Amino acid sequence: MIISYEWLTQYVDAGDPADAAARLTMAGLEVEAVRNPCAALTAVTVAKIAAIAPHPKGGALRLATLETGGAPVTVVCAAQNIAVDDLVPYLRPGTVTARGRAVAEAVIHGVASPGLLASGEDLGLEEASTGIFILPKGLTPGAALADALGKDAAVMDVNVTPNR
């Protein structure tokens, strides 16, 4: 069972995540791991989709113009689940996906794409994804995704023992 440390602190004074894990273990629950799923997202940027246009070569590809806190960036994307004003995770060239794939600038059918929009699978937040991971409204374009989602968002993997 996965328990959010933030959720736990709404009910009890749990100390820091390591202390909370030790206290839960002493109470009879087996805490197998304490991890932060957002820790790997420090290189991911929150981007707002400013415009979407069809790729000049046609097909299913589209050009998404992003607001990232600086100059607008246009990336090539095949996902159909995005719309103007959506907030999405943007991986700049040089970052690495959760599956270990290095992101590089690419030229796709004659159009340069500096980075990519990330799926939940790319971020390590989902096992399998069917499109771009849409972020909640209210995040600031250009912010690091880890900061926006809560870089201290620890979760505990708790094994409930059979006698409990």
mmCIF file of the C-alpha atoms, coordinates in Angstrom:
data_MODEL
# 
_entry.id   MODEL 
# 
loop_
_atom_site.group_PDB 
_atom_site.id 
_atom_site.type_symbol 
_atom_site.label_atom_id 
_atom_site.label_alt_id 
_atom_site.label_comp_id 
_atom_site.label_asym_id 
_atom_site.label_entity_id 
_atom_site.label_seq_id 
_atom_site.pdbx_PDB_ins_code 
_atom_site.Cartn_x 
_atom_site.Cartn_y 
_atom_site.Cartn_z 
_atom_site.occupancy 
_atom_site.B_iso_or_equiv 
_atom_site.pdbx_formal_charge 
_atom_site.auth_seq_id 
_atom_site.auth_comp_id 
_atom_site.auth_asym_id 
_atom_site.auth_atom_id 
_atom_site.pdbx_PDB_model_num 
ATOM 1   C CA . MET A 1 1   ? 0.000  0.000   0.000   1.00 0.00 ? 1   MET A CA 1 
ATOM 2   C CA . ILE A 1 2   ? 1.323  3.457   -0.888  1.00 0.00 ? 2   ILE A CA 1 
ATOM 3   C CA . ILE A 1 3   ? 0.828  6.182   1.736   1.00 0.00 ? 3   ILE A CA 1 
ATOM 4   C CA . SER A 1 4   ? 1.438  9.844   1.018   1.00 0.00 ? 4   SER A CA 1 
ATOM 5   C CA . TYR A 1 5   ? 3.548  11.481  3.707   1.00 0.00 ? 5   TYR A CA 1 
ATOM 6   C CA . GLU A 1 6   ? 1.679  14.755  3.155   1.00 0.00 ? 6   GLU A CA 1 
ATOM 7   C CA . TRP A 1 7   ? -1.643 12.976  3.692   1.00 0.00 ? 7   TRP A CA 1 
ATOM 8   C CA . LEU A 1 8   ? -0.345 11.318  6.862   1.00 0.00 ? 8   LEU A CA 1 
ATOM 9   C CA . THR A 1 9   ? 0.728  14.663  8.341   1.00 0.00 ? 9   THR A CA 1 
ATOM 10  C CA . GLN A 1 10  ? -2.845 15.939  8.028   1.00 0.00 ? 10  GLN A CA 1 
ATOM 11  C CA . TYR A 1 11  ? -3.830 13.453  10.738  1.00 0.00 ? 11  TYR A CA 1 
ATOM 12  C CA . VAL A 1 12  ? -0.758 13.088  12.986  1.00 0.00 ? 12  VAL A CA 1 
ATOM 13  C CA . ASP A 1 13  ? 2.461  14.901  13.794  1.00 0.00 ? 13  ASP A CA 1 
ATOM 14  C CA . ALA A 1 14  ? 4.705  12.460  11.941  1.00 0.00 ? 14  ALA A CA 1 
ATOM 15  C CA . GLY A 1 15  ? 8.084  14.223  12.047  1.00 0.00 ? 15  GLY A CA 1 
ATOM 16  C CA . ASP A 1 16  ? 10.130 13.872  8.869   1.00 0.00 ? 16  ASP A CA 1 
ATOM 17  C CA . PRO A 1 17  ? 9.449  11.021  6.382   1.00 0.00 ? 17  PRO A CA 1 
ATOM 18  C CA . ALA A 1 18  ? 12.242 8.795   7.751   1.00 0.00 ? 18  ALA A CA 1 
ATOM 19  C CA . ASP A 1 19  ? 10.981 9.267   11.319  1.00 0.00 ? 19  ASP A CA 1 
ATOM 20  C CA . ALA A 1 20  ? 7.403  8.525   10.244  1.00 0.00 ? 20  ALA A CA 1 
ATOM 21  C CA . ALA A 1 21  ? 8.567  5.326   8.519   1.00 0.00 ? 21  ALA A CA 1 
ATOM 22  C CA . ALA A 1 22  ? 10.430 4.222   11.644  1.00 0.00 ? 22  ALA A CA 1 
ATOM 23  C CA . ARG A 1 23  ? 7.408  4.941   13.839  1.00 0.00 ? 23  ARG A CA 1 
ATOM 24  C CA . LEU A 1 24  ? 5.066  3.021   11.512  1.00 0.00 ? 24  LEU A CA 1 
ATOM 25  C CA . THR A 1 25  ? 7.469  0.071   11.500  1.00 0.00 ? 25  THR A CA 1 
ATOM 26  C CA . MET A 1 26  ? 7.598  0.076   15.310  1.00 0.00 ? 26  MET A CA 1 
ATOM 27  C CA . ALA A 1 27  ? 3.778  0.123   15.348  1.00 0.00 ? 27  ALA A CA 1 
ATOM 28  C CA . GLY A 1 28  ? 3.684  -3.156  13.419  1.00 0.00 ? 28  GLY A CA 1 
ATOM 29  C CA . LEU A 1 29  ? 3.558  -2.037  9.792   1.00 0.00 ? 29  LEU A CA 1 
ATOM 30  C CA . GLU A 1 30  ? 6.444  -2.874  7.505   1.00 0.00 ? 30  GLU A CA 1 
ATOM 31  C CA . VAL A 1 31  ? 7.634  0.220   5.614   1.00 0.00 ? 31  VAL A CA 1 
ATOM 32  C CA . GLU A 1 32  ? 9.515  -1.198  2.639   1.00 0.00 ? 32  GLU A CA 1 
ATOM 33  C CA . ALA A 1 33  ? 10.613 2.117   1.102   1.00 0.00 ? 33  ALA A CA 1 
ATOM 34  C CA . VAL A 1 34  ? 10.330 5.875   1.398   1.00 0.00 ? 34  VAL A CA 1 
ATOM 35  C CA . ARG A 1 35  ? 10.690 7.612   -1.941  1.00 0.00 ? 35  ARG A CA 1 
ATOM 36  C CA . ASN A 1 36  ? 9.915  10.859  -3.664  1.00 0.00 ? 36  ASN A CA 1 
ATOM 37  C CA . PRO A 1 37  ? 8.340  10.334  -7.093  1.00 0.00 ? 37  PRO A CA 1 
ATOM 38  C CA . CYS A 1 38  ? 8.901  14.007  -7.972  1.00 0.00 ? 38  CYS A CA 1 
ATOM 39  C CA . ALA A 1 39  ? 12.644 14.022  -7.266  1.00 0.00 ? 39  ALA A CA 1 
ATOM 40  C CA . ALA A 1 40  ? 13.481 12.967  -10.819 1.00 0.00 ? 40  ALA A CA 1 
ATOM 41  C CA . LEU A 1 41  ? 11.381 15.784  -12.282 1.00 0.00 ? 41  LEU A CA 1 
ATOM 42  C CA . THR A 1 42  ? 13.760 18.662  -11.506 1.00 0.00 ? 42  THR A CA 1 
ATOM 43  C CA . ALA A 1 43  ? 14.865 18.925  -15.166 1.00 0.00 ? 43  ALA A CA 1 
ATOM 44  C CA . VAL A 1 44  ? 11.261 18.973  -16.425 1.00 0.00 ? 44  VAL A CA 1 
ATOM 45  C CA . THR A 1 45  ? 9.682  22.381  -17.089 1.00 0.00 ? 45  THR A CA 1 
ATOM 46  C CA . VAL A 1 46  ? 6.025  23.370  -16.874 1.00 0.00 ? 46  VAL A CA 1 
ATOM 47  C CA . ALA A 1 47  ? 4.940  24.690  -20.285 1.00 0.00 ? 47  ALA A CA 1 
ATOM 48  C CA . LYS A 1 48  ? 1.703  26.283  -21.457 1.00 0.00 ? 48  LYS A CA 1 
ATOM 49  C CA . ILE A 1 49  ? 0.529  25.466  -24.972 1.00 0.00 ? 49  ILE A CA 1 
ATOM 50  C CA . ALA A 1 50  ? 0.104  28.816  -26.715 1.00 0.00 ? 50  ALA A CA 1 
ATOM 51  C CA . ALA A 1 51  ? -0.760 27.495  -30.180 1.00 0.00 ? 51  ALA A CA 1 
ATOM 52  C CA . ILE A 1 52  ? -1.145 24.257  -32.115 1.00 0.00 ? 52  ILE A CA 1 
ATOM 53  C CA . ALA A 1 53  ? -0.694 24.037  -35.878 1.00 0.00 ? 53  ALA A CA 1 
ATOM 54  C CA . PRO A 1 54  ? -0.578 21.131  -38.325 1.00 0.00 ? 54  PRO A CA 1 
ATOM 55  C CA . HIS A 1 55  ? 2.867  19.955  -39.407 1.00 0.00 ? 55  HIS A CA 1 
ATOM 56  C CA . PRO A 1 56  ? 3.720  21.358  -42.869 1.00 0.00 ? 56  PRO A CA 1 
ATOM 57  C CA . LYS A 1 57  ? 4.338  17.831  -44.212 1.00 0.00 ? 57  LYS A CA 1 
ATOM 58  C CA . GLY A 1 58  ? 0.865  16.737  -43.086 1.00 0.00 ? 58  GLY A CA 1 
ATOM 59  C CA . GLY A 1 59  ? 0.043  13.496  -41.371 1.00 0.00 ? 59  GLY A CA 1 
ATOM 60  C CA . ALA A 1 60  ? -0.753 13.162  -37.679 1.00 0.00 ? 60  ALA A CA 1 
ATOM 61  C CA . LEU A 1 61  ? 2.120  15.384  -36.549 1.00 0.00 ? 61  LEU A CA 1 
ATOM 62  C CA . ARG A 1 62  ? 1.416  18.823  -35.088 1.00 0.00 ? 62  ARG A CA 1 
ATOM 63  C CA . LEU A 1 63  ? 3.505  21.796  -34.034 1.00 0.00 ? 63  LEU A CA 1 
ATOM 64  C CA . ALA A 1 64  ? 2.918  22.941  -30.462 1.00 0.00 ? 64  ALA A CA 1 
ATOM 65  C CA . THR A 1 65  ? 4.172  26.416  -29.538 1.00 0.00 ? 65  THR A CA 1 
ATOM 66  C CA . LEU A 1 66  ? 4.986  26.596  -25.839 1.00 0.00 ? 66  LEU A CA 1 
ATOM 67  C CA . GLU A 1 67  ? 5.323  29.356  -23.263 1.00 0.00 ? 67  GLU A CA 1 
ATOM 68  C CA . THR A 1 68  ? 8.156  28.282  -20.969 1.00 0.00 ? 68  THR A CA 1 
ATOM 69  C CA . GLY A 1 69  ? 8.944  31.476  -19.113 1.00 0.00 ? 69  GLY A CA 1 
ATOM 70  C CA . GLY A 1 70  ? 11.283 32.746  -21.846 1.00 0.00 ? 70  GLY A CA 1 
ATOM 71  C CA . ALA A 1 71  ? 11.145 32.862  -25.623 1.00 0.00 ? 71  ALA A CA 1 
ATOM 72  C CA . PRO A 1 72  ? 8.415  30.697  -27.175 1.00 0.00 ? 72  PRO A CA 1 
ATOM 73  C CA . VAL A 1 73  ? 9.488  27.189  -28.182 1.00 0.00 ? 73  VAL A CA 1 
ATOM 74  C CA . THR A 1 74  ? 7.898  25.074  -30.914 1.00 0.00 ? 74  THR A CA 1 
ATOM 75  C CA . VAL A 1 75  ? 8.072  21.277  -30.697 1.00 0.00 ? 75  VAL A CA 1 
ATOM 76  C CA . VAL A 1 76  ? 6.809  18.564  -33.023 1.00 0.00 ? 76  VAL A CA 1 
ATOM 77  C CA . CYS A 1 77  ? 4.227  16.326  -31.382 1.00 0.00 ? 77  CYS A CA 1 
ATOM 78  C CA . ALA A 1 78  ? 1.995  13.445  -32.482 1.00 0.00 ? 78  ALA A CA 1 
ATOM 79  C CA . ALA A 1 79  ? -0.272 13.433  -29.417 1.00 0.00 ? 79  ALA A CA 1 
ATOM 80  C CA . GLN A 1 80  ? -3.892 14.299  -30.039 1.00 0.00 ? 80  GLN A CA 1 
ATOM 81  C CA . ASN A 1 81  ? -4.897 14.878  -26.390 1.00 0.00 ? 81  ASN A CA 1 
ATOM 82  C CA . ILE A 1 82  ? -3.458 18.400  -26.079 1.00 0.00 ? 82  ILE A CA 1 
ATOM 83  C CA . ALA A 1 83  ? -5.222 21.724  -26.561 1.00 0.00 ? 83  ALA A CA 1 
ATOM 84  C CA . VAL A 1 84  ? -4.355 25.410  -26.429 1.00 0.00 ? 84  VAL A CA 1 
ATOM 85  C CA . ASP A 1 85  ? -3.952 26.649  -22.813 1.00 0.00 ? 85  ASP A CA 1 
ATOM 86  C CA . ASP A 1 86  ? -3.127 23.146  -21.479 1.00 0.00 ? 86  ASP A CA 1 
ATOM 87  C CA . LEU A 1 87  ? -0.206 22.956  -19.068 1.00 0.00 ? 87  LEU A CA 1 
ATOM 88  C CA . VAL A 1 88  ? 2.177  20.155  -20.026 1.00 0.00 ? 88  VAL A CA 1 
ATOM 89  C CA . PRO A 1 89  ? 5.609  18.834  -18.988 1.00 0.00 ? 89  PRO A CA 1 
ATOM 90  C CA . TYR A 1 90  ? 8.386  19.911  -21.370 1.00 0.00 ? 90  TYR A CA 1 
ATOM 91  C CA . LEU A 1 91  ? 11.715 18.078  -21.561 1.00 0.00 ? 91  LEU A CA 1 
ATOM 92  C CA . ARG A 1 92  ? 14.509 20.244  -22.928 1.00 0.00 ? 92  ARG A CA 1 
ATOM 93  C CA . PRO A 1 93  ? 17.413 18.727  -24.882 1.00 0.00 ? 93  PRO A CA 1 
ATOM 94  C CA . GLY A 1 94  ? 19.903 17.161  -22.487 1.00 0.00 ? 94  GLY A CA 1 
ATOM 95  C CA . THR A 1 95  ? 17.331 15.815  -20.035 1.00 0.00 ? 95  THR A CA 1 
ATOM 96  C CA . VAL A 1 96  ? 16.659 12.104  -19.579 1.00 0.00 ? 96  VAL A CA 1 
ATOM 97  C CA . THR A 1 97  ? 13.260 10.398  -19.350 1.00 0.00 ? 97  THR A CA 1 
ATOM 98  C CA . ALA A 1 98  ? 12.398 8.096   -16.447 1.00 0.00 ? 98  ALA A CA 1 
ATOM 99  C CA . ARG A 1 99  ? 13.066 5.142   -18.767 1.00 0.00 ? 99  ARG A CA 1 
ATOM 100 C CA . GLY A 1 100 ? 16.619 6.402   -19.447 1.00 0.00 ? 100 GLY A CA 1 
ATOM 101 C CA . ARG A 1 101 ? 16.109 7.857   -22.936 1.00 0.00 ? 101 ARG A CA 1 
ATOM 102 C CA . ALA A 1 102 ? 18.188 10.991  -23.530 1.00 0.00 ? 102 ALA A CA 1 
ATOM 103 C CA . VAL A 1 103 ? 16.253 13.885  -25.043 1.00 0.00 ? 103 VAL A CA 1 
ATOM 104 C CA . ALA A 1 104 ? 17.988 15.636  -27.942 1.00 0.00 ? 104 ALA A CA 1 
ATOM 105 C CA . GLU A 1 105 ? 17.013 18.270  -30.463 1.00 0.00 ? 105 GLU A CA 1 
ATOM 106 C CA . ALA A 1 106 ? 15.650 16.516  -33.513 1.00 0.00 ? 106 ALA A CA 1 
ATOM 107 C CA . VAL A 1 107 ? 14.580 17.464  -37.017 1.00 0.00 ? 107 VAL A CA 1 
ATOM 108 C CA . ILE A 1 108 ? 11.287 15.725  -37.775 1.00 0.00 ? 108 ILE A CA 1 
ATOM 109 C CA . HIS A 1 109 ? 10.191 15.886  -41.416 1.00 0.00 ? 109 HIS A CA 1 
ATOM 110 C CA . GLY A 1 110 ? 12.154 19.093  -41.912 1.00 0.00 ? 110 GLY A CA 1 
ATOM 111 C CA . VAL A 1 111 ? 11.045 20.901  -38.721 1.00 0.00 ? 111 VAL A CA 1 
ATOM 112 C CA . ALA A 1 112 ? 13.392 21.339  -35.742 1.00 0.00 ? 112 ALA A CA 1 
ATOM 113 C CA . SER A 1 113 ? 12.009 20.132  -32.422 1.00 0.00 ? 113 SER A CA 1 
ATOM 114 C CA . PRO A 1 114 ? 14.063 21.267  -29.404 1.00 0.00 ? 114 PRO A CA 1 
ATOM 115 C CA . GLY A 1 115 ? 12.912 18.698  -26.868 1.00 0.00 ? 115 GLY A CA 1 
ATOM 116 C CA . LEU A 1 116 ? 9.583  17.016  -26.359 1.00 0.00 ? 116 LEU A CA 1 
ATOM 117 C CA . LEU A 1 117 ? 6.329  17.040  -24.453 1.00 0.00 ? 117 LEU A CA 1 
ATOM 118 C CA . ALA A 1 118 ? 6.294  14.267  -21.871 1.00 0.00 ? 118 ALA A CA 1 
ATOM 119 C CA . SER A 1 119 ? 3.813  11.513  -21.183 1.00 0.00 ? 119 SER A CA 1 
ATOM 120 C CA . GLY A 1 120 ? 3.217  10.057  -17.742 1.00 0.00 ? 120 GLY A CA 1 
ATOM 121 C CA . GLU A 1 121 ? 5.389  7.134   -18.814 1.00 0.00 ? 121 GLU A CA 1 
ATOM 122 C CA . ASP A 1 122 ? 8.264  9.495   -19.755 1.00 0.00 ? 122 ASP A CA 1 
ATOM 123 C CA . LEU A 1 123 ? 8.001  11.020  -16.267 1.00 0.00 ? 123 LEU A CA 1 
ATOM 124 C CA . GLY A 1 124 ? 7.839  7.687   -14.458 1.00 0.00 ? 124 GLY A CA 1 
ATOM 125 C CA . LEU A 1 125 ? 4.377  8.497   -13.088 1.00 0.00 ? 125 LEU A CA 1 
ATOM 126 C CA . GLU A 1 126 ? 2.461  5.890   -15.143 1.00 0.00 ? 126 GLU A CA 1 
ATOM 127 C CA . GLU A 1 127 ? 3.220  2.375   -16.383 1.00 0.00 ? 127 GLU A CA 1 
ATOM 128 C CA . ALA A 1 128 ? 1.778  3.033   -19.842 1.00 0.00 ? 128 ALA A CA 1 
ATOM 129 C CA . SER A 1 129 ? 0.560  6.273   -21.398 1.00 0.00 ? 129 SER A CA 1 
ATOM 130 C CA . THR A 1 130 ? -1.657 7.090   -24.335 1.00 0.00 ? 130 THR A CA 1 
ATOM 131 C CA . GLY A 1 131 ? -0.795 10.769  -24.637 1.00 0.00 ? 131 GLY A CA 1 
ATOM 132 C CA . ILE A 1 132 ? 0.850  13.801  -23.101 1.00 0.00 ? 132 ILE A CA 1 
ATOM 133 C CA . PHE A 1 133 ? 0.542  14.173  -19.315 1.00 0.00 ? 133 PHE A CA 1 
ATOM 134 C CA . ILE A 1 134 ? -1.782 17.150  -18.742 1.00 0.00 ? 134 ILE A CA 1 
ATOM 135 C CA . LEU A 1 135 ? -0.845 19.107  -15.624 1.00 0.00 ? 135 LEU A CA 1 
ATOM 136 C CA . PRO A 1 136 ? -3.314 20.749  -13.236 1.00 0.00 ? 136 PRO A CA 1 
ATOM 137 C CA . LYS A 1 137 ? -4.293 24.373  -13.842 1.00 0.00 ? 137 LYS A CA 1 
ATOM 138 C CA . GLY A 1 138 ? -2.613 27.050  -11.753 1.00 0.00 ? 138 GLY A CA 1 
ATOM 139 C CA . LEU A 1 139 ? 1.024  26.048  -12.306 1.00 0.00 ? 139 LEU A CA 1 
ATOM 140 C CA . THR A 1 140 ? 3.459  28.670  -13.570 1.00 0.00 ? 140 THR A CA 1 
ATOM 141 C CA . PRO A 1 141 ? 4.955  28.185  -17.057 1.00 0.00 ? 141 PRO A CA 1 
ATOM 142 C CA . GLY A 1 142 ? 8.733  27.988  -16.792 1.00 0.00 ? 142 GLY A CA 1 
ATOM 143 C CA . ALA A 1 143 ? 8.724  26.526  -13.271 1.00 0.00 ? 143 ALA A CA 1 
ATOM 144 C CA . ALA A 1 144 ? 10.490 23.249  -12.570 1.00 0.00 ? 144 ALA A CA 1 
ATOM 145 C CA . LEU A 1 145 ? 7.863  20.500  -12.451 1.00 0.00 ? 145 LEU A CA 1 
ATOM 146 C CA . ALA A 1 146 ? 9.308  19.091  -9.220  1.00 0.00 ? 146 ALA A CA 1 
ATOM 147 C CA . ASP A 1 147 ? 8.780  22.447  -7.489  1.00 0.00 ? 147 ASP A CA 1 
ATOM 148 C CA . ALA A 1 148 ? 5.298  22.838  -8.969  1.00 0.00 ? 148 ALA A CA 1 
ATOM 149 C CA . LEU A 1 149 ? 4.144  19.376  -7.870  1.00 0.00 ? 149 LEU A CA 1 
ATOM 150 C CA . GLY A 1 150 ? 5.894  19.403  -4.516  1.00 0.00 ? 150 GLY A CA 1 
ATOM 151 C CA . LYS A 1 151 ? 9.505  18.310  -4.587  1.00 0.00 ? 151 LYS A CA 1 
ATOM 152 C CA . ASP A 1 152 ? 9.228  17.098  -0.982  1.00 0.00 ? 152 ASP A CA 1 
ATOM 153 C CA . ALA A 1 153 ? 6.244  14.857  -1.740  1.00 0.00 ? 153 ALA A CA 1 
ATOM 154 C CA . ALA A 1 154 ? 7.448  11.667  -0.085  1.00 0.00 ? 154 ALA A CA 1 
ATOM 155 C CA . VAL A 1 155 ? 5.458  8.464   -0.304  1.00 0.00 ? 155 VAL A CA 1 
ATOM 156 C CA . MET A 1 156 ? 5.880  5.330   1.785   1.00 0.00 ? 156 MET A CA 1 
ATOM 157 C CA . ASP A 1 157 ? 5.458  1.824   0.440   1.00 0.00 ? 157 ASP A CA 1 
ATOM 158 C CA . VAL A 1 158 ? 3.896  -0.003  3.388   1.00 0.00 ? 158 VAL A CA 1 
ATOM 159 C CA . ASN A 1 159 ? 3.441  -3.747  3.535   1.00 0.00 ? 159 ASN A CA 1 
ATOM 160 C CA . VAL A 1 160 ? 0.525  -4.629  5.779   1.00 0.00 ? 160 VAL A CA 1 
ATOM 161 C CA . THR A 1 161 ? 1.563  -7.790  7.567   1.00 0.00 ? 161 THR A CA 1 
ATOM 162 C CA . PRO A 1 162 ? -0.844 -10.787 7.483   1.00 0.00 ? 162 PRO A CA 1 
ATOM 163 C CA . ASN A 1 163 ? -1.627 -10.611 11.207  1.00 0.00 ? 163 ASN A CA 1 
ATOM 164 C CA . ARG A 1 164 ? -2.949 -7.034  10.924  1.00 0.00 ? 164 ARG A CA 1 
# 
